[in-house]
CSV table of C-alpha atoms and ligand atoms in Angstrom, one decimal:
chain,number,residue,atom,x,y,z
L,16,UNK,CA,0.0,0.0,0.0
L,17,UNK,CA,2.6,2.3,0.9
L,18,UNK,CA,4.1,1.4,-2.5
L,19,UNK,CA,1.4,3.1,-4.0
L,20,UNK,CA,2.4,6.5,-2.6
L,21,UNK,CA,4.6,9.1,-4.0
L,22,UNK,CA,7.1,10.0,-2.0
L,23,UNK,CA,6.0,13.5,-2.0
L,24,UNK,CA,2.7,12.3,-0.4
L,25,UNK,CA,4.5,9.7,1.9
L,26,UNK,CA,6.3,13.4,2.8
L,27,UNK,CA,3.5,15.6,3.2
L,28,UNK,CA,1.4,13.4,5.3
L,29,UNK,CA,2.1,12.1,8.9
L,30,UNK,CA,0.8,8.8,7.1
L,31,UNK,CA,1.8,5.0,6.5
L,32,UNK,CA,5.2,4.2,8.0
L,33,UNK,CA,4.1,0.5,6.4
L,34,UNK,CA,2.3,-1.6,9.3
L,35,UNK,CA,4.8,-2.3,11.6
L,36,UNK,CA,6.2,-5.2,12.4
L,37,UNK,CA,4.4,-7.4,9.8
L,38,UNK,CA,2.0,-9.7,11.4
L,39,UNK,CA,4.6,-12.2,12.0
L,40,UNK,CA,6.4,-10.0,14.3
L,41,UNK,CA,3.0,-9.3,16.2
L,42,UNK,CA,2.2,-12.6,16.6
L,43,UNK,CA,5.2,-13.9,17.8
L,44,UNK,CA,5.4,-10.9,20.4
L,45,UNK,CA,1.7,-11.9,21.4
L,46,UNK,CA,2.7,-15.7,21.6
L,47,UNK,CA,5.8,-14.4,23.5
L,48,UNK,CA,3.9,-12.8,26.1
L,49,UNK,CA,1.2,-15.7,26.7
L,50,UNK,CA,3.9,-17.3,27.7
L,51,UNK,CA,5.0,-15.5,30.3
L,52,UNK,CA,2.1,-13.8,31.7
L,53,UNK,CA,1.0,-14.6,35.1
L,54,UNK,CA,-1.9,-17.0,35.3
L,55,UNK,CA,-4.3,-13.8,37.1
L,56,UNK,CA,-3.6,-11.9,34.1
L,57,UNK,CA,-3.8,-14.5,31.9
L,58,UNK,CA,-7.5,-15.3,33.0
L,59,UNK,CA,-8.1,-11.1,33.4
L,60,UNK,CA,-7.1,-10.6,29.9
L,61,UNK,CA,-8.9,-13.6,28.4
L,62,UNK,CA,-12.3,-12.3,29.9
L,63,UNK,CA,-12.1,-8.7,29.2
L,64,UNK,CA,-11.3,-10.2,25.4
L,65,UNK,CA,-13.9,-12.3,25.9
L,66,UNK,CA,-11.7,-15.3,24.5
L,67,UNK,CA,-10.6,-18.1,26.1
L,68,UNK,CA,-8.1,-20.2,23.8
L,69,UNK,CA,-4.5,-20.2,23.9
L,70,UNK,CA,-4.5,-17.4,21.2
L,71,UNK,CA,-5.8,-14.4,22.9
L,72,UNK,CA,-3.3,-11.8,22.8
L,73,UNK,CA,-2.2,-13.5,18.8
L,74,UNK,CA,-5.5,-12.8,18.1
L,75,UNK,CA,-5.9,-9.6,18.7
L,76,UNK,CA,-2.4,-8.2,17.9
L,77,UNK,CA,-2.5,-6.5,14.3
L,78,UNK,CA,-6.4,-5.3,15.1
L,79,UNK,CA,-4.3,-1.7,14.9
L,80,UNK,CA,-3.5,-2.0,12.4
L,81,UNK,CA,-6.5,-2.9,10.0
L,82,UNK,CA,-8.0,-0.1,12.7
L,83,UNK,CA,-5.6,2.9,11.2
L,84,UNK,CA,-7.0,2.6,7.9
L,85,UNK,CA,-10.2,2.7,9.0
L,86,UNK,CA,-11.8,6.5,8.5
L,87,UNK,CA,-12.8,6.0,12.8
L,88,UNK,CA,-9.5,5.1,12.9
L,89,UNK,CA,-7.1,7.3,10.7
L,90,UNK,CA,-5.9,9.4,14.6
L,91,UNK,CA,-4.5,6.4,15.3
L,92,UNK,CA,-2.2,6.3,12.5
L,93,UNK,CA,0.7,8.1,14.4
L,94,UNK,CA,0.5,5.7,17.6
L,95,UNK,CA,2.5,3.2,15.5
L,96,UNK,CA,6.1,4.9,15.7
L,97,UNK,CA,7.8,8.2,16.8
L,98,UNK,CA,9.9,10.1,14.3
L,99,UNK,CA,13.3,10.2,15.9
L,100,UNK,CA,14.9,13.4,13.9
L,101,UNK,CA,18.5,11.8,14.4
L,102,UNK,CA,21.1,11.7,12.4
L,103,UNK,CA,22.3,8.0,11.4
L,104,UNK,CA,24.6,5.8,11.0
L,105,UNK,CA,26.7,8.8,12.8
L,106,UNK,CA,24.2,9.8,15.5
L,107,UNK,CA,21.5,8.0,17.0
L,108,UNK,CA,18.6,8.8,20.0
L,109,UNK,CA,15.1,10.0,20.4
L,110,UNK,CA,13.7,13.4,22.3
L,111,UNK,CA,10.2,13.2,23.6
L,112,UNK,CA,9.6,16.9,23.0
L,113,UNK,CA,11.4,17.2,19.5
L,114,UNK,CA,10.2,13.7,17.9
L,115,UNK,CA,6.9,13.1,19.4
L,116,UNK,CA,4.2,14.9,17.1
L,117,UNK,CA,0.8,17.3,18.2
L,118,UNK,CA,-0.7,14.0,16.7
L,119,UNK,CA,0.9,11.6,19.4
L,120,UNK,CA,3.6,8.4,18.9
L,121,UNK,CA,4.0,5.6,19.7
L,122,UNK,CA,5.3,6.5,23.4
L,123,UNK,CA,2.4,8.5,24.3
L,124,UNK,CA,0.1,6.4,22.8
L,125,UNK,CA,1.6,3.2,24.7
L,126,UNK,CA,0.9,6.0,28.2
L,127,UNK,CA,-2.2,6.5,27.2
L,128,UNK,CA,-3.8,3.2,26.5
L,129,UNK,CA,-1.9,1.4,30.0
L,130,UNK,CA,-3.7,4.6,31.5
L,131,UNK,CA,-7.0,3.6,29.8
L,132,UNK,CA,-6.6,0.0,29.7
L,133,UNK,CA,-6.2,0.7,34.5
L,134,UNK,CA,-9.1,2.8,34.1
L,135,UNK,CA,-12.1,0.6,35.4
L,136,UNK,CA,-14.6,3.4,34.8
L,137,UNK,CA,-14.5,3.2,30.9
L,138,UNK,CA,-16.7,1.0,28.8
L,139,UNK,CA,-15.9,-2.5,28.3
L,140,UNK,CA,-15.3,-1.9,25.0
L,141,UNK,CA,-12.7,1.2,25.4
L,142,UNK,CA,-11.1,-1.3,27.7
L,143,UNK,CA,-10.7,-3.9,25.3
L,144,UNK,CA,-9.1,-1.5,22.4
L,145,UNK,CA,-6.5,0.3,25.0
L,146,UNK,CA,-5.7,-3.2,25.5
L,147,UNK,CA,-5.8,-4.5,22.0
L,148,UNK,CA,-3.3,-1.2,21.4
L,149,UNK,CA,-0.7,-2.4,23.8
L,150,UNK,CA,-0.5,-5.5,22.5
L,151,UNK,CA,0.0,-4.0,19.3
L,152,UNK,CA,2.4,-1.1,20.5
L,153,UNK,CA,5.2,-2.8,22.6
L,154,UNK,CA,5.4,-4.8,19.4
L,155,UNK,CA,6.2,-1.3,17.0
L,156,UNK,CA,8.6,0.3,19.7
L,157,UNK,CA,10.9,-2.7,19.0
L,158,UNK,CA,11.6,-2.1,15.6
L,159,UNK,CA,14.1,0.2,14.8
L,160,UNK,CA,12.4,1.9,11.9
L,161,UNK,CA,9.6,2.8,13.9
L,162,UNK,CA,11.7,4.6,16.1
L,163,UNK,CA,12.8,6.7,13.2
L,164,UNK,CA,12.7,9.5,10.6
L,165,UNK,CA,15.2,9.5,8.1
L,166,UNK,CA,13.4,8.7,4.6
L,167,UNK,CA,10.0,8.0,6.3
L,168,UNK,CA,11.6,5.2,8.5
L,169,UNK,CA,13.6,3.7,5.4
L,170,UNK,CA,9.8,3.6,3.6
L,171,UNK,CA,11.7,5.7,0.5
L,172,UNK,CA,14.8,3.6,0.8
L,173,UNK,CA,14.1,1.3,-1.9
L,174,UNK,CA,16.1,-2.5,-1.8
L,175,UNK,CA,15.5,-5.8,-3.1
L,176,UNK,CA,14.7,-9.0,-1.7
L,177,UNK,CA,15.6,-11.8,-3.4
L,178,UNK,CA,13.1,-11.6,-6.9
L,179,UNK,CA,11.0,-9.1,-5.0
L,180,UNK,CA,11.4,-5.3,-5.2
L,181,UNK,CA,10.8,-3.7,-2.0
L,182,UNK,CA,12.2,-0.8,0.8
L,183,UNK,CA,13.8,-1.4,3.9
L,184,UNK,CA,11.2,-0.5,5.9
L,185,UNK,CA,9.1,-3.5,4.3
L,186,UNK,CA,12.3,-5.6,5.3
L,187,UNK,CA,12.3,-5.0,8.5
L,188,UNK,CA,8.5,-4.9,9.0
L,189,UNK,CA,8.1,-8.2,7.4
L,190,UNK,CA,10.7,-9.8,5.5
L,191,UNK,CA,13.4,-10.9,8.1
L,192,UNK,CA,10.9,-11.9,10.3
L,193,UNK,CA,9.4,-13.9,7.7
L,194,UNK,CA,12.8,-15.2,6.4
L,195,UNK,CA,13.8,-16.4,10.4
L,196,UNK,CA,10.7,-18.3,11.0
L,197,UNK,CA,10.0,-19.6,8.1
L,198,UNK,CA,6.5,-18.5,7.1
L,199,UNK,CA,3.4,-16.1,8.3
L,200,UNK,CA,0.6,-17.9,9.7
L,201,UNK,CA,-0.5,-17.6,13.6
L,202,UNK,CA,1.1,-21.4,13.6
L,203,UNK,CA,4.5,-20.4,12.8
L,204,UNK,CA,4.4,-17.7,14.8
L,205,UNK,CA,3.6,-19.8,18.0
L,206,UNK,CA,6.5,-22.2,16.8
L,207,UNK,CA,9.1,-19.3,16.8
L,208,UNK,CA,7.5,-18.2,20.4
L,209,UNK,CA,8.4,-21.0,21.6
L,210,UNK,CA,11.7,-21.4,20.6
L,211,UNK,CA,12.5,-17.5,21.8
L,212,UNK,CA,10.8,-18.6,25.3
L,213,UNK,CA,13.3,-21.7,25.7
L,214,UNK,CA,15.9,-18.5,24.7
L,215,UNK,CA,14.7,-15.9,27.6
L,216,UNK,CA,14.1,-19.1,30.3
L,217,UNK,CA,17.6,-21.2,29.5
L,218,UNK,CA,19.1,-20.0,26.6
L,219,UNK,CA,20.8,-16.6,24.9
L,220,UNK,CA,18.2,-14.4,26.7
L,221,UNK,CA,18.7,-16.0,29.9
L,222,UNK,CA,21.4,-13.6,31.2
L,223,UNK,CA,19.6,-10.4,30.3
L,224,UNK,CA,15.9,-10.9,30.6
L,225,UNK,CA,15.6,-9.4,33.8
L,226,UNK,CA,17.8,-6.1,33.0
L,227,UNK,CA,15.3,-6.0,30.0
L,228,UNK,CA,12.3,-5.0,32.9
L,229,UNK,CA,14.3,-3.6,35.2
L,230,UNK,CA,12.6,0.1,36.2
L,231,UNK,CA,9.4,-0.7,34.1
L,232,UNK,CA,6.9,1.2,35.8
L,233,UNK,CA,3.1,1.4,34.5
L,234,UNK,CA,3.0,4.6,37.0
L,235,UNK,CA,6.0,6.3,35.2
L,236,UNK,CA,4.4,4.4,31.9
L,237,UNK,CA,5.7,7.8,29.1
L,238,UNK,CA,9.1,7.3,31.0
L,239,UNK,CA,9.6,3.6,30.2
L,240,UNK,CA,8.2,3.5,26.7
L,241,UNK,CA,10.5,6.8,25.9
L,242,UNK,CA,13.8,4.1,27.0
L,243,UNK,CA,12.1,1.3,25.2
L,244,UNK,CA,12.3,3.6,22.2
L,245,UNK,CA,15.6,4.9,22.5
L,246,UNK,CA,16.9,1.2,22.6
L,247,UNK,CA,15.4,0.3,19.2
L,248,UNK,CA,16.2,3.8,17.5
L,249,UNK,CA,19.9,2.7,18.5
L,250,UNK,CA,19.8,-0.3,16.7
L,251,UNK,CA,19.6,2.3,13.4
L,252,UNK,CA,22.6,3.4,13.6
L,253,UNK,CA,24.4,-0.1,15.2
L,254,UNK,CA,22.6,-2.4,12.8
L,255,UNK,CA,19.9,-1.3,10.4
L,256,UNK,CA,22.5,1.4,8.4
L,257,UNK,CA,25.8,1.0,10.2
L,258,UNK,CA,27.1,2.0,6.7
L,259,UNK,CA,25.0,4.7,5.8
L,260,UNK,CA,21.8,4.4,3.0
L,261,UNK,CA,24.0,4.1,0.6
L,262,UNK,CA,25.5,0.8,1.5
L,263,UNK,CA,21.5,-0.5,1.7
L,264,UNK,CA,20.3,1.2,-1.3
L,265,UNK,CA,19.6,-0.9,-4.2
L,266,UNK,CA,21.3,-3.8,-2.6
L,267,UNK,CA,19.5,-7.5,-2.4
L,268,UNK,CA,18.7,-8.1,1.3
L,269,UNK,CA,18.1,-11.5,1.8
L,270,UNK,CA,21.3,-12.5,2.1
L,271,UNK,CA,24.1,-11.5,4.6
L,272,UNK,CA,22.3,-8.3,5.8
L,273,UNK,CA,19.7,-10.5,6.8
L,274,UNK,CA,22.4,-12.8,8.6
L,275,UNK,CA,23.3,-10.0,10.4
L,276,UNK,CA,20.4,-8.0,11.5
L,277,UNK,CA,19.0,-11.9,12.6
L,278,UNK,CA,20.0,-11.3,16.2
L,279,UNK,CA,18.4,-8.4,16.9
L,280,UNK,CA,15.5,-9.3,15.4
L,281,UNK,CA,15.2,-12.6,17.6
L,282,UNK,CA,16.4,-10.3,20.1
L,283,UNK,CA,13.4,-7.3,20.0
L,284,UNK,CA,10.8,-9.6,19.1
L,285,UNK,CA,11.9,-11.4,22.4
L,286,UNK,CA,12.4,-8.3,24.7
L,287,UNK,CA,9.2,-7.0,23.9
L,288,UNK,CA,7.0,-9.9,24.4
L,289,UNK,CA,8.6,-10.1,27.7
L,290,UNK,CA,8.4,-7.1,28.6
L,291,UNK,CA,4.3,-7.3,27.2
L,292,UNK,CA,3.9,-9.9,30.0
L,293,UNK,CA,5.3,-7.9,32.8
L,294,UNK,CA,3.4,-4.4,31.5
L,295,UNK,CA,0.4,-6.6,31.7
L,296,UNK,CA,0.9,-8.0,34.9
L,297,UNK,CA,1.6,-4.9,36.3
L,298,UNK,CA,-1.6,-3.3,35.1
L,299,UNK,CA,-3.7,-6.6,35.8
L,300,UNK,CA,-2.2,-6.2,39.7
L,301,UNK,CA,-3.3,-2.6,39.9
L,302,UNK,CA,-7.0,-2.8,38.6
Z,428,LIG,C1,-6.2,8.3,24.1
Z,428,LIG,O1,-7.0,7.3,23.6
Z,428,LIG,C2,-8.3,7.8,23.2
Z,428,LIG,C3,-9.2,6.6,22.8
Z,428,LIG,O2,-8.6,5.9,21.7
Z,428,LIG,C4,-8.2,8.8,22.1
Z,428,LIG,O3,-9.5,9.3,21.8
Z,428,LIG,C5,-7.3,10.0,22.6
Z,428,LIG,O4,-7.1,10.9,21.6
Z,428,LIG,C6,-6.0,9.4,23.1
Z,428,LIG,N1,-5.2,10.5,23.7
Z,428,LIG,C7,-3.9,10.7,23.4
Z,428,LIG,C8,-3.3,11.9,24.1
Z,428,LIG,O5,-3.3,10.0,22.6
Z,429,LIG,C1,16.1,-21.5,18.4
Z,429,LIG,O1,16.2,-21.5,17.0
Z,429,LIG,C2,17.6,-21.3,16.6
Z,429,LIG,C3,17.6,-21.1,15.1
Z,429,LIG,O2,16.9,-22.2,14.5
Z,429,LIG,C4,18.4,-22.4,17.1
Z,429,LIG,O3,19.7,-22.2,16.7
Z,429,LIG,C5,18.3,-22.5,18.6
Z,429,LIG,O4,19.0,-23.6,19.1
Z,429,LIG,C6,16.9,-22.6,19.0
Z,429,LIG,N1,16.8,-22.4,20.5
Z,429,LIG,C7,16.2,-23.3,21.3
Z,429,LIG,C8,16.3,-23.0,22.7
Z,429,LIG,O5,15.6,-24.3,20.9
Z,430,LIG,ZN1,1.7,-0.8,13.9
């Protein structure tokens, strides 16, 4: 869809930075974070969503962003990233005041929606989209091109990928992930869940899982997503263009640039499904 845009409208609007993490990378957050909710929020969350299988954060994880493109919709188009006005490969970080539009980001949208979703007065249904948001959102703030400016999050940097023709934000949205796991279906997705869970409980993750929720606080909730942020803009300059656009430009993807962005991939899909868990649990606790 995005495709379909000039670049001069892609420019002039606050519009499309692609969807975000493609629905793989939603999924697999959502499966992520099943896993290691606690069983309270587990059975909170299932009820408020009024579903009781196994897939009922997966299921509700790319809701946002069928809802953007929606005309009741369209204000949420900005909640999906925050346009860090950085300068990478050489200088990398995000400012609350200078990057986060009158329209909102993704950091105060992730505020606003814990502060909705802990908000027992509103309807049942405004419950159910702050949550359906936040299960969308932590998901967006880990990928570095949503945590970025420069050529509408790589949306103008145009690449290849393999036969396909495509742009870097695509790549990172979608492609990689797709690449790693092997597929796109809610099945797959559960499959590469699992295999990051056995990472974070005994694995690569093990080591760091716990600095990765150190300090979260649903009180201080701007304050949190504003480092979560920072962390995945810095991943611009150290992985996604270490070289400058021109070193991406035109280039085929799918081989060893996908070989070496593959750990942090694995890596923010992981940290953000745990950290999902424990945003969740912390809210579920104060409600
Ligand atoms: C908070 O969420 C509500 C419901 O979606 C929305 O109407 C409002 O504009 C949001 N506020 C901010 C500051 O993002
Ligand atoms: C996860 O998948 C990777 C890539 O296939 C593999 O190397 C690793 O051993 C798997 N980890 C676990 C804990 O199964
Ligand atoms: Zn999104």
């Amino acid at each position: 869809m995005v495709k379909l845009l000039s670049v001069a409208v892609l420019a002039a609007s606050s519009l499309p930075q692609a969807l975000a993490w493609g629905a793989m990378g939603h999924y697999t957050v959502a499966y992520v974070a099943s896993n290691f909710v606690s069983s309270k929020t587990k059975t909170y969350m299932q009820s408020l969503l009024a579903d009781t299988s196994a897939n009922y954060l997966a299921s509700v994880a790319n809701w946002a962003d069928s809802y953007r493109s929606t005309t009741a919709g369209a204000f949420s188009a900005p909640f999906h990233y925050i346009d860090a006005e950085d300068s990478p490969p050489s200088s990398c970080g995000v400012s609350f005041s200078r990057d986060c539009g009158s329209g909102g980001c993704v950091v105060s949208a992730i505020s606003n929606y814990t502060t909705r979703l802990l908000n027992t007065g509103l309807t049942t249904a405004q419950r159910q989209d702050a949550a359906k948001f936040l299960v969308h959102f932590l998901g967006d703030i880990g990928q570095p091109l949503h945590c970025e400016n420069l050529d509408v999050g790589g949306n103008t940097i145009d690449v290849t990928y393999g036969s396909s023709s495509t742009n870097l934000h695509a790549v990172w949205d979608t492609k990689i992930p797709e690449k790693i796991s092997g597929g796109s279906t809610m099945a797959i997705a559960k499959t590469w869940a699992a295999n990051l869970t056995a990472e974070i409980n005994s694995g690569t993750f093990a080591s760091q899982a716990a600095g990765w929720v150190s300090g979260l606080s649903i009180t201080a909730s701007q304050s949190s997503a504003l480092t979560w942020a920072t962390e995945s803009n810095s991943k611009v300059c150290s992985v996604v263009i270490p070289n400058g656009v021109s070193a991406v430009e035109s280039v085929d993807l799918s081989g060893a640039y996908t070989t070496s962005a593959t750990p942090t991939v694995r890596l923010q899909i992981a940290k953000q499904g745990y950290r999902l868990a424990k945003w969740l649990d912390a809210i579920v606790a104060a409600v």
